[in-house]
């Protein structure tokens, strides 16, 4: 039973399950809505889905770790049978219908909203976009793989690496009094071969805004997505965007950088570090974006504790954000 929770962990897991059933009707609504594409399924989809949920909740490292727990009383009681083999769990999960899973997440969102567990963050509802890579390999690949060339070091030949990349959108609501804030993953979209990351993100946002038209007002994203099509897409749908501005070649960056010398910053404190903030609310140096943009620069001074000699040094970190 390697990596399966001990007695104390099982008590917490059981409490979590009871909560999920009571508040989100986990088995009856979330799990029951998911089907898979097997023509004559022998193992019910619900058994696989619930096993995988327990795998994540118990933070087991792999499907094999899950298989090792197959005959535990916990699973027999909850699933009504033993956990199936790692191969079966993998095969059935790959055939699961994504729309059913999305409806399950939407149901969880509706319940959280009804229970007022998703308050705005200083009056704004925020979502964040994030790109993740997985399954990098030089040997194994599938039709959905992206490819890149990794240049060999010390005279070794270049190699083709296969990988998968996904973009996720997550809600970042504020915290209720005396509670940790909820983090709810709304949806996820794989990047297709021959497609840039912005195209993937627009496809994802189109679907998410269609399903959750009022779930967020502002989208936070990496510098990677700081392009005019991304800004214009969100503006056209009544949303705001906030991205880190990194491209020093861009006119907007140069214009903003040129203004810093002439404008006095505001002093502030963030995470016990002293900050200098500059704010330029109405810049029109990005003509491809269909409105003026606001650029904020933050210069942060913080203490660094050196490990060998116990003295402190000061570090500085600067960042620029653009918002429309
Ligand atoms: Zn692949």
mmCIF file of C-alpha atoms and ligand atoms in Angstrom:
data_model
loop_
_atom_site.group_PDB
_atom_site.id
_atom_site.type_symbol
_atom_site.label_atom_id
_atom_site.label_comp_id
_atom_site.label_asym_id
_atom_site.label_seq_id
_atom_site.Cartn_x
_atom_site.Cartn_y
_atom_site.Cartn_z
ATOM 1 C CA UNK A 1 0.000 0.000 0.000
ATOM 2 C CA UNK A 2 2.862 2.316 -0.811
ATOM 3 C CA UNK A 3 1.944 6.020 -0.900
ATOM 4 C CA UNK A 4 -1.646 5.277 0.151
ATOM 5 C CA UNK A 5 -2.654 7.390 3.141
ATOM 6 C CA UNK A 6 -2.309 5.827 6.584
ATOM 7 C CA UNK A 7 -5.060 5.724 9.203
ATOM 8 C CA UNK A 8 -5.084 9.474 9.760
ATOM 9 C CA UNK A 9 -4.946 10.162 6.007
ATOM 10 C CA UNK A 10 -7.863 7.797 5.399
ATOM 11 C CA UNK A 11 -9.965 9.660 7.954
ATOM 12 C CA UNK A 12 -9.288 12.920 6.108
ATOM 13 C CA UNK A 13 -10.001 11.263 2.749
ATOM 14 C CA UNK A 14 -13.332 9.916 4.028
ATOM 15 C CA UNK A 15 -14.244 13.354 5.370
ATOM 16 C CA UNK A 16 -13.341 14.907 2.005
ATOM 17 C CA UNK A 17 -15.542 12.366 0.205
ATOM 18 C CA UNK A 18 -18.470 12.991 2.535
ATOM 19 C CA UNK A 19 -18.091 16.733 1.910
ATOM 20 C CA UNK A 20 -17.860 16.241 -1.879
ATOM 21 C CA UNK A 21 -21.012 14.105 -1.850
ATOM 22 C CA UNK A 22 -22.976 16.480 0.362
ATOM 23 C CA UNK A 23 -22.006 19.813 -1.222
ATOM 24 C CA UNK A 24 -21.340 18.814 -4.850
ATOM 25 C CA UNK A 25 -23.335 15.557 -5.213
ATOM 26 C CA UNK A 26 -20.058 14.069 -6.468
ATOM 27 C CA UNK A 27 -21.232 10.535 -7.381
ATOM 28 C CA UNK A 28 -24.799 11.397 -8.353
ATOM 29 C CA UNK A 29 -24.134 14.419 -10.572
ATOM 30 C CA UNK A 30 -20.432 15.005 -11.338
ATOM 31 C CA UNK A 31 -19.383 11.376 -11.911
ATOM 32 C CA UNK A 32 -22.719 10.124 -13.293
ATOM 33 C CA UNK A 33 -22.524 12.632 -16.187
ATOM 34 C CA UNK A 34 -19.268 11.238 -17.589
ATOM 35 C CA UNK A 35 -19.216 8.491 -20.243
ATOM 36 C CA UNK A 36 -16.448 7.019 -22.384
ATOM 37 C CA UNK A 37 -16.171 5.706 -25.920
ATOM 38 C CA UNK A 38 -15.805 1.946 -25.238
ATOM 39 C CA UNK A 39 -18.465 0.067 -27.255
ATOM 40 C CA UNK A 40 -19.160 -2.594 -24.594
ATOM 41 C CA UNK A 41 -17.754 -1.413 -21.268
ATOM 42 C CA UNK A 42 -17.172 -4.117 -18.671
ATOM 43 C CA UNK A 43 -15.918 -1.723 -15.974
ATOM 44 C CA UNK A 44 -18.279 1.222 -15.308
ATOM 45 C CA UNK A 45 -16.787 4.650 -16.166
ATOM 46 C CA UNK A 46 -17.737 5.809 -12.667
ATOM 47 C CA UNK A 47 -15.389 3.243 -11.053
ATOM 48 C CA UNK A 48 -12.434 4.542 -13.070
ATOM 49 C CA UNK A 49 -13.294 8.209 -12.533
ATOM 50 C CA UNK A 50 -13.708 7.809 -8.781
ATOM 51 C CA UNK A 51 -10.450 5.827 -8.542
ATOM 52 C CA UNK A 52 -8.618 8.609 -10.383
ATOM 53 C CA UNK A 53 -10.205 11.247 -8.112
ATOM 54 C CA UNK A 54 -8.932 9.324 -5.059
ATOM 55 C CA UNK A 55 -5.498 9.060 -6.710
ATOM 56 C CA UNK A 56 -5.285 12.856 -6.935
ATOM 57 C CA UNK A 57 -6.824 13.528 -3.526
ATOM 58 C CA UNK A 58 -4.432 11.092 -1.820
ATOM 59 C CA UNK A 59 -1.539 12.433 -3.932
ATOM 60 C CA UNK A 60 -0.479 8.983 -5.066
ATOM 61 C CA UNK A 61 2.354 9.292 -7.548
ATOM 62 C CA UNK A 62 1.186 6.997 -10.352
ATOM 63 C CA UNK A 63 -1.426 4.594 -11.689
ATOM 64 C CA UNK A 64 0.783 1.752 -10.452
ATOM 65 C CA UNK A 65 0.625 3.154 -6.909
ATOM 66 C CA UNK A 66 -3.172 3.156 -7.297
ATOM 67 C CA UNK A 67 -3.156 -0.459 -8.509
ATOM 68 C CA UNK A 68 -1.217 -1.482 -5.381
ATOM 69 C CA UNK A 69 -4.174 -0.343 -3.286
ATOM 70 C CA UNK A 70 -6.640 -2.436 -5.346
ATOM 71 C CA UNK A 71 -7.910 -4.611 -2.518
ATOM 72 C CA UNK A 72 -8.061 -2.010 0.236
ATOM 73 C CA UNK A 73 -11.310 -1.937 2.184
ATOM 74 C CA UNK A 74 -11.635 1.779 1.511
ATOM 75 C CA UNK A 75 -11.990 1.268 -2.253
ATOM 76 C CA UNK A 76 -14.211 -1.795 -2.014
ATOM 77 C CA UNK A 77 -16.590 0.146 0.169
ATOM 78 C CA UNK A 78 -16.586 3.328 -1.924
ATOM 79 C CA UNK A 79 -16.522 1.820 -5.425
ATOM 80 C CA UNK A 80 -18.471 -1.340 -4.631
ATOM 81 C CA UNK A 81 -15.547 -3.312 -6.101
ATOM 82 C CA UNK A 82 -11.725 -3.367 -6.234
ATOM 83 C CA UNK A 83 -9.717 -0.794 -8.185
ATOM 84 C CA UNK A 84 -9.022 -2.062 -11.726
ATOM 85 C CA UNK A 85 -5.533 -2.472 -13.190
ATOM 86 C CA UNK A 86 -3.291 0.495 -14.022
ATOM 87 C CA UNK A 87 -3.659 -0.373 -17.744
ATOM 88 C CA UNK A 88 -7.454 -0.279 -17.573
ATOM 89 C CA UNK A 89 -7.504 3.006 -15.657
ATOM 90 C CA UNK A 90 -5.171 4.562 -18.261
ATOM 91 C CA UNK A 91 -7.113 3.169 -21.246
ATOM 92 C CA UNK A 92 -10.560 4.206 -19.972
ATOM 93 C CA UNK A 93 -9.357 7.665 -18.881
ATOM 94 C CA UNK A 94 -7.999 8.290 -22.398
ATOM 95 C CA UNK A 95 -11.444 7.462 -23.846
ATOM 96 C CA UNK A 96 -13.449 9.600 -21.422
ATOM 97 C CA UNK A 97 -15.736 12.221 -22.847
ATOM 98 C CA UNK A 98 -14.341 15.697 -22.096
ATOM 99 C CA UNK A 99 -17.749 17.399 -22.359
ATOM 100 C CA UNK A 100 -19.140 15.302 -19.496
ATOM 101 C CA UNK A 101 -16.126 16.242 -17.353
ATOM 102 C CA UNK A 102 -16.621 19.924 -18.250
ATOM 103 C CA UNK A 103 -20.281 19.744 -17.207
ATOM 104 C CA UNK A 104 -19.184 18.239 -13.885
ATOM 105 C CA UNK A 105 -16.813 21.175 -13.314
ATOM 106 C CA UNK A 106 -19.599 23.584 -14.257
ATOM 107 C CA UNK A 107 -21.847 21.975 -11.659
ATOM 108 C CA UNK A 108 -19.106 22.447 -9.013
ATOM 109 C CA UNK A 109 -18.752 26.094 -10.097
ATOM 110 C CA UNK A 110 -22.542 26.637 -9.807
ATOM 111 C CA UNK A 111 -22.578 25.171 -6.289
ATOM 112 C CA UNK A 112 -19.591 27.268 -5.177
ATOM 113 C CA UNK A 113 -21.197 30.393 -6.646
ATOM 114 C CA UNK A 114 -24.498 29.626 -4.906
ATOM 115 C CA UNK A 115 -22.639 29.108 -1.611
ATOM 116 C CA UNK A 116 -20.861 32.460 -2.102
ATOM 117 C CA UNK A 117 -17.466 30.739 -2.037
ATOM 118 C CA UNK A 118 -16.167 32.714 -5.043
ATOM 119 C CA UNK A 119 -16.088 36.362 -3.912
ATOM 120 C CA UNK A 120 -14.524 38.989 -6.174
ATOM 121 C CA UNK A 121 -10.964 40.111 -5.601
ATOM 122 C CA UNK A 122 -11.192 43.810 -4.671
ATOM 123 C CA UNK A 123 -14.350 44.092 -6.738
ATOM 124 C CA UNK A 124 -12.950 42.231 -9.760
ATOM 125 C CA UNK A 125 -13.459 38.602 -10.781
ATOM 126 C CA UNK A 126 -10.100 37.257 -11.979
ATOM 127 C CA UNK A 127 -9.037 34.276 -14.091
ATOM 128 C CA UNK A 128 -5.468 33.253 -14.887
ATOM 129 C CA UNK A 129 -4.112 31.487 -17.979
ATOM 130 C CA UNK A 130 -1.187 29.136 -17.661
ATOM 131 C CA UNK A 131 0.721 26.971 -20.128
ATOM 132 C CA UNK A 132 2.063 23.550 -19.064
ATOM 133 C CA UNK A 133 4.264 21.017 -20.842
ATOM 134 C CA UNK A 134 4.045 17.287 -20.320
ATOM 135 C CA UNK A 135 5.202 13.966 -21.781
ATOM 136 C CA UNK A 136 8.530 15.168 -23.252
ATOM 137 C CA UNK A 137 10.284 12.231 -24.971
ATOM 138 C CA UNK A 138 12.823 11.547 -27.727
ATOM 139 C CA UNK A 139 11.462 8.066 -28.402
ATOM 140 C CA UNK A 140 7.727 7.802 -27.888
ATOM 141 C CA UNK A 141 5.225 9.939 -29.723
ATOM 142 C CA UNK A 142 1.604 10.055 -30.823
ATOM 143 C CA UNK A 143 -0.353 11.948 -33.525
ATOM 144 C CA UNK A 144 -1.066 14.764 -31.049
ATOM 145 C CA UNK A 145 2.605 15.437 -30.254
ATOM 146 C CA UNK A 146 4.345 18.761 -30.834
ATOM 147 C CA UNK A 147 7.956 18.594 -32.008
ATOM 148 C CA UNK A 148 11.068 20.694 -31.413
ATOM 149 C CA UNK A 149 14.735 20.357 -32.217
ATOM 150 C CA UNK A 150 17.111 20.144 -29.268
ATOM 151 C CA UNK A 151 20.596 21.162 -30.347
ATOM 152 C CA UNK A 152 23.335 18.708 -29.313
ATOM 153 C CA UNK A 153 26.145 19.917 -27.050
ATOM 154 C CA UNK A 154 29.870 19.160 -27.545
ATOM 155 C CA UNK A 155 29.528 18.122 -31.194
ATOM 156 C CA UNK A 156 26.604 15.756 -30.606
ATOM 157 C CA UNK A 157 23.874 15.653 -33.239
ATOM 158 C CA UNK A 158 20.597 17.585 -32.995
ATOM 159 C CA UNK A 159 17.615 15.520 -31.801
ATOM 160 C CA UNK A 160 13.870 15.835 -32.238
ATOM 161 C CA UNK A 161 11.953 15.992 -28.990
ATOM 162 C CA UNK A 162 8.220 15.202 -28.807
ATOM 163 C CA UNK A 163 6.047 16.849 -26.185
ATOM 164 C CA UNK A 164 2.545 17.941 -25.263
ATOM 165 C CA UNK A 165 1.564 21.442 -24.196
ATOM 166 C CA UNK A 166 -1.738 22.548 -22.667
ATOM 167 C CA UNK A 167 -3.188 25.850 -21.561
ATOM 168 C CA UNK A 168 -5.416 25.977 -18.496
ATOM 169 C CA UNK A 169 -7.754 28.656 -17.200
ATOM 170 C CA UNK A 170 -8.259 28.923 -13.460
ATOM 171 C CA UNK A 171 -10.439 31.189 -11.331
ATOM 172 C CA UNK A 172 -8.658 33.233 -8.671
ATOM 173 C CA UNK A 173 -11.429 34.470 -6.383
ATOM 174 C CA UNK A 174 -10.775 36.417 -3.189
ATOM 175 C CA UNK A 175 -10.782 34.706 0.211
ATOM 176 C CA UNK A 176 -13.822 34.567 2.468
ATOM 177 C CA UNK A 177 -13.169 35.631 6.083
ATOM 178 C CA UNK A 178 -11.036 33.004 7.914
ATOM 179 C CA UNK A 179 -10.848 30.780 4.779
ATOM 180 C CA UNK A 180 -8.223 29.958 2.218
ATOM 181 C CA UNK A 181 -9.275 31.223 -1.230
ATOM 182 C CA UNK A 182 -10.736 28.597 -3.590
ATOM 183 C CA UNK A 183 -8.737 27.778 -6.737
ATOM 184 C CA UNK A 184 -11.008 26.331 -9.414
ATOM 185 C CA UNK A 185 -9.655 24.975 -12.684
ATOM 186 C CA UNK A 186 -12.356 25.713 -15.262
ATOM 187 C CA UNK A 187 -11.035 24.185 -18.462
ATOM 188 C CA UNK A 188 -7.976 23.153 -20.426
ATOM 189 C CA UNK A 189 -7.020 22.951 -24.085
ATOM 190 C CA UNK A 190 -4.152 21.109 -25.796
ATOM 191 C CA UNK A 191 -1.968 22.976 -28.276
ATOM 192 C CA UNK A 192 -2.178 21.362 -31.714
ATOM 193 C CA UNK A 193 0.778 20.696 -33.985
ATOM 194 C CA UNK A 194 1.572 23.626 -36.336
ATOM 195 C CA UNK A 195 -0.292 26.061 -34.065
ATOM 196 C CA UNK A 196 1.056 28.940 -31.938
ATOM 197 C CA UNK A 197 0.150 29.255 -28.233
ATOM 198 C CA UNK A 198 -2.076 32.309 -28.849
ATOM 199 C CA UNK A 199 -4.336 30.318 -31.225
ATOM 200 C CA UNK A 200 -4.743 27.625 -28.536
ATOM 201 C CA UNK A 201 -5.598 30.188 -25.902
ATOM 202 C CA UNK A 202 -8.201 31.926 -28.089
ATOM 203 C CA UNK A 203 -9.915 28.579 -28.757
ATOM 204 C CA UNK A 204 -9.945 27.890 -25.002
ATOM 205 C CA UNK A 205 -11.266 31.363 -24.109
ATOM 206 C CA UNK A 206 -13.984 31.187 -26.771
ATOM 207 C CA UNK A 207 -15.350 28.023 -25.136
ATOM 208 C CA UNK A 208 -14.860 29.189 -21.530
ATOM 209 C CA UNK A 209 -16.475 32.610 -22.061
ATOM 210 C CA UNK A 210 -19.372 30.840 -23.831
ATOM 211 C CA UNK A 211 -19.904 28.525 -20.828
ATOM 212 C CA UNK A 212 -19.045 31.049 -18.078
ATOM 213 C CA UNK A 213 -19.978 34.475 -19.498
ATOM 214 C CA UNK A 214 -19.894 36.244 -16.121
ATOM 215 C CA UNK A 215 -17.351 34.186 -14.165
ATOM 216 C CA UNK A 216 -14.480 36.682 -14.633
ATOM 217 C CA UNK A 217 -13.838 40.280 -15.738
ATOM 218 C CA UNK A 218 -10.041 40.235 -15.929
ATOM 219 C CA UNK A 219 -7.654 37.665 -17.444
ATOM 220 C CA UNK A 220 -4.059 37.458 -16.155
ATOM 221 C CA UNK A 221 -1.494 35.907 -18.481
ATOM 222 C CA UNK A 222 2.220 35.384 -19.139
ATOM 223 C CA UNK A 223 4.248 37.658 -21.367
ATOM 224 C CA UNK A 224 3.879 34.913 -24.004
ATOM 225 C CA UNK A 225 0.249 35.931 -24.612
ATOM 226 C CA UNK A 226 0.900 39.685 -24.703
ATOM 227 C CA UNK A 227 -0.153 40.071 -28.334
ATOM 228 C CA UNK A 228 -2.662 42.380 -30.027
ATOM 229 C CA UNK A 229 -4.999 39.495 -31.121
ATOM 230 C CA UNK A 230 -5.200 38.336 -27.474
ATOM 231 C CA UNK A 231 -6.048 41.831 -26.172
ATOM 232 C CA UNK A 232 -8.545 42.554 -28.958
ATOM 233 C CA UNK A 233 -10.283 39.180 -28.496
ATOM 234 C CA UNK A 234 -10.916 39.900 -24.798
ATOM 235 C CA UNK A 235 -11.841 43.582 -25.345
ATOM 236 C CA UNK A 236 -14.454 42.531 -27.920
ATOM 237 C CA UNK A 237 -16.028 40.293 -25.253
ATOM 238 C CA UNK A 238 -16.100 42.999 -22.576
ATOM 239 C CA UNK A 239 -13.134 41.560 -20.612
ATOM 240 C CA UNK A 240 -9.892 43.151 -19.446
ATOM 241 C CA UNK A 241 -6.418 41.643 -19.853
ATOM 242 C CA UNK A 242 -3.289 42.024 -17.738
ATOM 243 C CA UNK A 243 0.035 40.639 -18.967
ATOM 244 C CA UNK A 244 3.694 41.082 -18.099
ATOM 245 C CA UNK A 245 5.413 43.262 -20.684
ATOM 246 C CA UNK A 246 8.765 41.802 -21.652
ATOM 247 C CA UNK A 247 9.337 42.623 -25.274
ATOM 248 C CA UNK A 248 11.926 45.379 -25.183
ATOM 249 C CA UNK A 249 11.732 45.861 -28.933
ATOM 250 C CA UNK A 250 8.105 46.876 -28.786
ATOM 251 C CA UNK A 251 7.297 50.603 -29.198
ATOM 252 C CA UNK A 252 5.076 50.460 -26.131
ATOM 253 C CA UNK A 253 7.928 49.195 -23.967
ATOM 254 C CA UNK A 254 10.319 51.848 -25.254
ATOM 255 C CA UNK A 255 7.733 54.616 -24.820
ATOM 256 C CA UNK A 256 6.988 53.579 -21.253
ATOM 257 C CA UNK A 257 10.689 53.162 -20.433
ATOM 258 C CA UNK A 258 11.335 56.651 -21.812
ATOM 259 C CA UNK A 259 8.697 58.136 -19.516
ATOM 260 C CA UNK A 260 10.092 56.688 -16.262
ATOM 261 C CA UNK A 261 12.911 59.247 -16.095
ATOM 262 C CA UNK A 262 10.455 62.163 -16.208
ATOM 263 C CA UNK A 263 7.755 60.998 -13.818
ATOM 264 C CA UNK A 264 8.118 60.615 -10.047
ATOM 265 C CA UNK A 265 7.113 57.138 -8.845
ATOM 266 C CA UNK A 266 4.751 56.438 -5.980
ATOM 267 C CA UNK A 267 6.279 54.668 -2.979
ATOM 268 C CA UNK A 268 4.600 51.590 -1.547
ATOM 269 C CA UNK A 269 5.126 48.291 0.263
ATOM 270 C CA UNK A 270 4.424 44.786 -1.094
ATOM 271 C CA UNK A 271 5.253 41.578 0.828
ATOM 272 C CA UNK A 272 7.412 43.618 3.238
ATOM 273 C CA UNK A 273 9.555 44.856 0.339
ATOM 274 C CA UNK A 274 9.793 48.548 -0.493
ATOM 275 C CA UNK A 275 8.415 49.382 -3.939
ATOM 276 C CA UNK A 276 8.453 52.186 -6.427
ATOM 277 C CA UNK A 277 5.448 52.264 -8.738
ATOM 278 C CA UNK A 278 4.949 54.121 -11.997
ATOM 279 C CA UNK A 279 1.545 54.240 -13.642
ATOM 280 C CA UNK A 280 0.844 55.390 -17.219
ATOM 281 C CA UNK A 281 -2.902 55.011 -17.728
ATOM 282 C CA UNK A 282 -3.489 56.085 -21.302
ATOM 283 C CA UNK A 283 -0.759 55.041 -23.734
ATOM 284 C CA UNK A 284 -1.506 54.762 -27.424
ATOM 285 C CA UNK A 285 1.846 53.373 -28.593
ATOM 286 C CA UNK A 286 0.364 49.969 -29.468
ATOM 287 C CA UNK A 287 -1.796 50.838 -32.477
ATOM 288 C CA UNK A 288 -2.744 47.191 -33.185
ATOM 289 C CA UNK A 289 -4.701 47.104 -29.896
ATOM 290 C CA UNK A 290 -8.100 48.729 -30.383
ATOM 291 C CA UNK A 291 -7.930 50.948 -27.295
ATOM 292 C CA UNK A 292 -5.377 52.799 -25.201
ATOM 293 C CA UNK A 293 -3.462 50.651 -22.720
ATOM 294 C CA UNK A 294 -2.174 51.217 -19.208
ATOM 295 C CA UNK A 295 1.401 50.338 -18.269
ATOM 296 C CA UNK A 296 2.450 49.814 -14.662
ATOM 297 C CA UNK A 297 6.054 49.371 -13.593
ATOM 298 C CA UNK A 298 7.051 48.070 -10.208
ATOM 299 C CA UNK A 299 10.571 48.206 -8.819
ATOM 300 C CA UNK A 300 10.867 46.148 -5.664
ATOM 301 C CA UNK A 301 13.679 46.260 -3.106
ATOM 302 C CA UNK A 302 13.954 43.274 -0.788
ATOM 303 C CA UNK A 303 16.411 41.755 1.703
ATOM 304 C CA UNK A 304 18.429 38.683 0.789
ATOM 305 C CA UNK A 305 19.787 36.501 3.587
ATOM 306 C CA UNK A 306 23.110 35.034 2.578
ATOM 307 C CA UNK A 307 23.592 31.499 3.836
ATOM 308 C CA UNK A 308 27.289 31.445 4.699
ATOM 309 C CA UNK A 309 27.756 34.833 6.311
ATOM 310 C CA UNK A 310 24.723 36.063 8.184
ATOM 311 C CA UNK A 311 24.573 39.487 6.586
ATOM 312 C CA UNK A 312 21.738 40.856 4.522
ATOM 313 C CA UNK A 313 22.041 42.322 1.104
ATOM 314 C CA UNK A 314 19.481 44.258 -0.863
ATOM 315 C CA UNK A 315 18.068 42.883 -4.097
ATOM 316 C CA UNK A 316 15.985 44.660 -6.670
ATOM 317 C CA UNK A 317 13.459 43.317 -9.071
ATOM 318 C CA UNK A 318 11.622 45.208 -11.773
ATOM 319 C CA UNK A 319 8.583 44.253 -13.792
ATOM 320 C CA UNK A 320 6.262 45.968 -16.201
ATOM 321 C CA UNK A 321 2.632 45.039 -16.785
ATOM 322 C CA UNK A 322 0.285 46.159 -19.476
ATOM 323 C CA UNK A 323 -3.457 46.183 -19.112
ATOM 324 C CA UNK A 324 -6.386 47.100 -21.354
HETATM 325 ZN ZN1 LIG B 1 1.941 12.638 -27.995
#
